[in-house]
PDB file of C-alpha atoms in Angstrom:
ATOM      1  CA  MET A   1      52.785 -23.233 -73.851  1.00 44.00           C
ATOM      2  CA  ALA A   2      49.628 -23.625 -71.818  1.00 45.00           C
ATOM      3  CA  VAL A   3      50.062 -27.041 -71.001  1.00 48.00           C
ATOM      4  CA  ALA A   4      53.604 -25.595 -69.901  1.00 49.00           C
ATOM      5  CA  GLN A   5      51.654 -23.005 -67.539  1.00 51.00           C
ATOM      6  CA  GLY A   6      48.617 -25.562 -65.685  1.00 51.00           C
ATOM      7  CA  SER A   7      51.924 -28.432 -64.746  1.00 55.00           C
ATOM      8  CA  THR A   8      52.908 -25.597 -62.927  1.00 61.00           C
ATOM      9  CA  SER A   9      50.382 -23.562 -61.595  1.00 64.00           C
ATOM     10  CA  THR A  10      49.724 -27.418 -59.943  1.00 67.00           C
ATOM     11  CA  SER A  11      53.587 -27.866 -58.722  1.00 68.00           C
ATOM     12  CA  ALA A  12      52.890 -24.665 -56.988  1.00 67.00           C
ATOM     13  CA  ALA A  13      49.796 -26.399 -56.107  1.00 68.00           C
ATOM     14  CA  ILE A  14      51.635 -29.946 -54.463  1.00 76.00           C
ATOM     15  CA  THR A  15      54.887 -27.016 -52.832  1.00 86.00           C
ATOM     16  CA  ALA A  16      51.904 -25.151 -51.274  1.00 84.00           C
ATOM     17  CA  GLN A  17      49.654 -28.050 -49.498  1.00 85.00           C
ATOM     18  CA  GLN A  18      53.639 -30.254 -49.080  1.00 85.00           C
ATOM     19  CA  ALA A  19      53.919 -26.605 -46.782  1.00 85.00           C
ATOM     20  CA  ALA A  20      51.238 -26.573 -45.022  1.00 86.00           C
ATOM     21  CA  ASP A  21      51.425 -29.778 -43.993  1.00 84.00           C
ATOM     22  CA  MET A  22      54.832 -29.547 -43.061  1.00 86.00           C
ATOM     23  CA  VAL A  23      54.272 -26.683 -41.244  1.00 89.00           C
ATOM     24  CA  THR A  24      51.020 -28.050 -39.149  1.00 91.00           C
ATOM     25  CA  PHE A  25      53.431 -31.495 -39.153  1.00 91.00           C
ATOM     26  CA  GLU A  26      56.441 -29.394 -37.075  1.00 93.00           C
ATOM     27  CA  GLY A  27      53.863 -27.103 -35.033  1.00 94.00           C
ATOM     28  CA  GLU A  28      52.695 -31.264 -33.872  1.00 95.00           C
ATOM     29  CA  ARG A  29      55.723 -32.800 -33.500  1.00 95.00           C
ATOM     30  CA  ALA A  30      56.999 -29.797 -31.224  1.00 96.00           C
ATOM     31  CA  ARG A  31      54.108 -29.634 -29.500  1.00 97.00           C
ATOM     32  CA  LEU A  32      54.374 -34.765 -28.444  1.00 98.00           C
ATOM     33  CA  VAL A  33      58.158 -33.235 -27.886  1.00 98.00           C
ATOM     34  CA  SER A  34      57.500 -30.993 -25.846  1.00 98.00           C
ATOM     35  CA  HIS A  35      54.859 -33.390 -23.875  1.00 98.00           C
ATOM     36  CA  ILE A  36      57.050 -36.061 -23.746  1.00 98.00           C
ATOM     37  CA  ASN A  37      59.682 -34.036 -21.865  1.00 98.00           C
ATOM     38  CA  ILE A  38      57.167 -32.916 -19.369  1.00 98.00           C
ATOM     39  CA  GLU A  39      55.840 -36.309 -19.000  1.00 98.00           C
ATOM     40  CA  LEU A  40      60.146 -37.810 -19.234  1.00 98.00           C
ATOM     41  CA  SER A  41      60.606 -34.917 -16.227  1.00 98.00           C
ATOM     42  CA  GLN A  42      57.986 -36.622 -13.831  1.00 98.00           C
ATOM     43  CA  VAL A  43      58.831 -39.739 -14.325  1.00 98.00           C
ATOM     44  CA  ILE A  44      63.022 -39.190 -13.331  1.00 98.00           C
ATOM     45  CA  SER A  45      60.947 -37.313 -10.306  1.00 98.00           C
ATOM     46  CA  ASN A  46      59.408 -40.467  -9.717  1.00 98.00           C
ATOM     47  CA  VAL A  47      62.201 -43.063 -10.001  1.00 98.00           C
ATOM     48  CA  ASN A  48      64.652 -41.025  -7.392  1.00 98.00           C
ATOM     49  CA  ILE A  49      61.274 -40.317  -5.265  1.00 98.00           C
ATOM     50  CA  LEU A  50      61.542 -44.598  -4.859  1.00 98.00           C
ATOM     51  CA  ASN A  51      65.111 -44.656  -4.706  1.00 98.00           C
ATOM     52  CA  ARG A  52      65.221 -42.537  -1.953  1.00 98.00           C
ATOM     53  CA  HIS A  53      62.343 -45.136  -0.531  1.00 97.00           C
ATOM     54  CA  LEU A  54      64.066 -48.410  -1.428  1.00 96.00           C
ATOM     55  CA  GLU A  55      67.217 -46.308   0.439  1.00 96.00           C
ATOM     56  CA  THR A  56      64.904 -45.472   3.810  1.00 95.00           C
ATOM     57  CA  ILE A  57      63.868 -49.411   3.557  1.00 94.00           C
ATOM     58  CA  ILE A  58      66.905 -50.574   3.450  1.00 93.00           C
ATOM     59  CA  THR A  59      68.759 -48.636   5.540  1.00 92.00           C
ATOM     60  CA  ILE A  60      65.705 -50.131   8.192  1.00 90.00           C
ATOM     61  CA  GLY A  61      66.494 -53.336   7.630  1.00 88.00           C
ATOM     62  CA  GLN A  62      69.460 -52.737   8.084  1.00 88.00           C
ATOM     63  CA  GLU A  63      69.014 -51.680  11.923  1.00 86.00           C
ATOM     64  CA  PHE A  64      67.073 -54.892  12.033  1.00 87.00           C
ATOM     65  CA  GLY A  65      71.001 -57.288  11.742  1.00 85.00           C
ATOM     66  CA  HIS A  66      72.046 -56.540  14.892  1.00 85.00           C
ATOM     67  CA  LEU A  67      68.228 -57.598  16.816  1.00 87.00           C
ATOM     68  CA  SER A  68      67.751 -60.687  14.131  1.00 87.00           C
ATOM     69  CA  SER A  69      71.800 -61.817  15.104  1.00 86.00           C
ATOM     70  CA  LEU A  70      71.317 -61.631  19.321  1.00 87.00           C
ATOM     71  CA  TRP A  71      67.792 -62.768  19.048  1.00 88.00           C
ATOM     72  CA  SER A  72      69.314 -66.551  16.676  1.00 87.00           C
ATOM     73  CA  HIS A  73      71.745 -66.380  19.684  1.00 85.00           C
ATOM     74  CA  PHE A  74      69.196 -66.059  22.593  1.00 85.00           C
ATOM     75  CA  ASN A  75      67.439 -68.763  20.795  1.00 84.00           C
ATOM     76  CA  SER A  76      70.456 -70.804  19.866  1.00 85.00           C
ATOM     77  CA  LYS A  77      71.374 -70.841  24.106  1.00 79.00           C
ATOM     78  CA  GLU A  78      67.477 -72.098  25.312  1.00 67.00           C
ATOM     79  CA  PRO A  79      67.491 -75.652  24.981  1.00 64.00           C
ATOM     80  CA  ILE A  80      64.291 -76.963  23.407  1.00 62.00           C
ATOM     81  CA  GLU A  81      61.391 -78.865  25.544  1.00 65.00           C
ATOM     82  CA  ASP A  82      60.120 -82.210  24.463  1.00 59.00           C
ATOM     83  CA  ASP A  83      56.247 -81.950  25.066  1.00 58.00           C
ATOM     84  CA  ASN A  84      57.391 -86.228  26.136  1.00 58.00           C
ATOM     85  CA  ASP A  85      59.368 -84.698  28.639  1.00 55.00           C
ATOM     86  CA  SER A  86      56.557 -82.868  30.215  1.00 56.00           C
ATOM     87  CA  VAL A  87      54.719 -84.311  32.846  1.00 56.00           C
ATOM     88  CA  PRO A  88      51.179 -85.532  32.421  1.00 56.00           C
ATOM     89  CA  ASP A  89      48.230 -83.547  34.386  1.00 59.00           C
ATOM     90  CA  GLN A  90      47.184 -85.535  36.994  1.00 54.00           C
TER      91      GLN A  90
END
């Protein structure tokens, strides 16, 4: 009977240790999950800022489309001067 009581107290001690470890684990897990949530919300915020900047850049680039086509049209109408056709300096 004494052996049975010793094993019962040992298993109770292990159970108490496991319970303390679970409390520590749960506390650490909750802290890490909270930290991850904060960091992910910062990442999402930064991605949204990046998206707005990219949209601005695309809009500005599209505004130059008309100017580019105008210069392209102008360039195609200009005759290309050949350096051999010019009058040499005397």
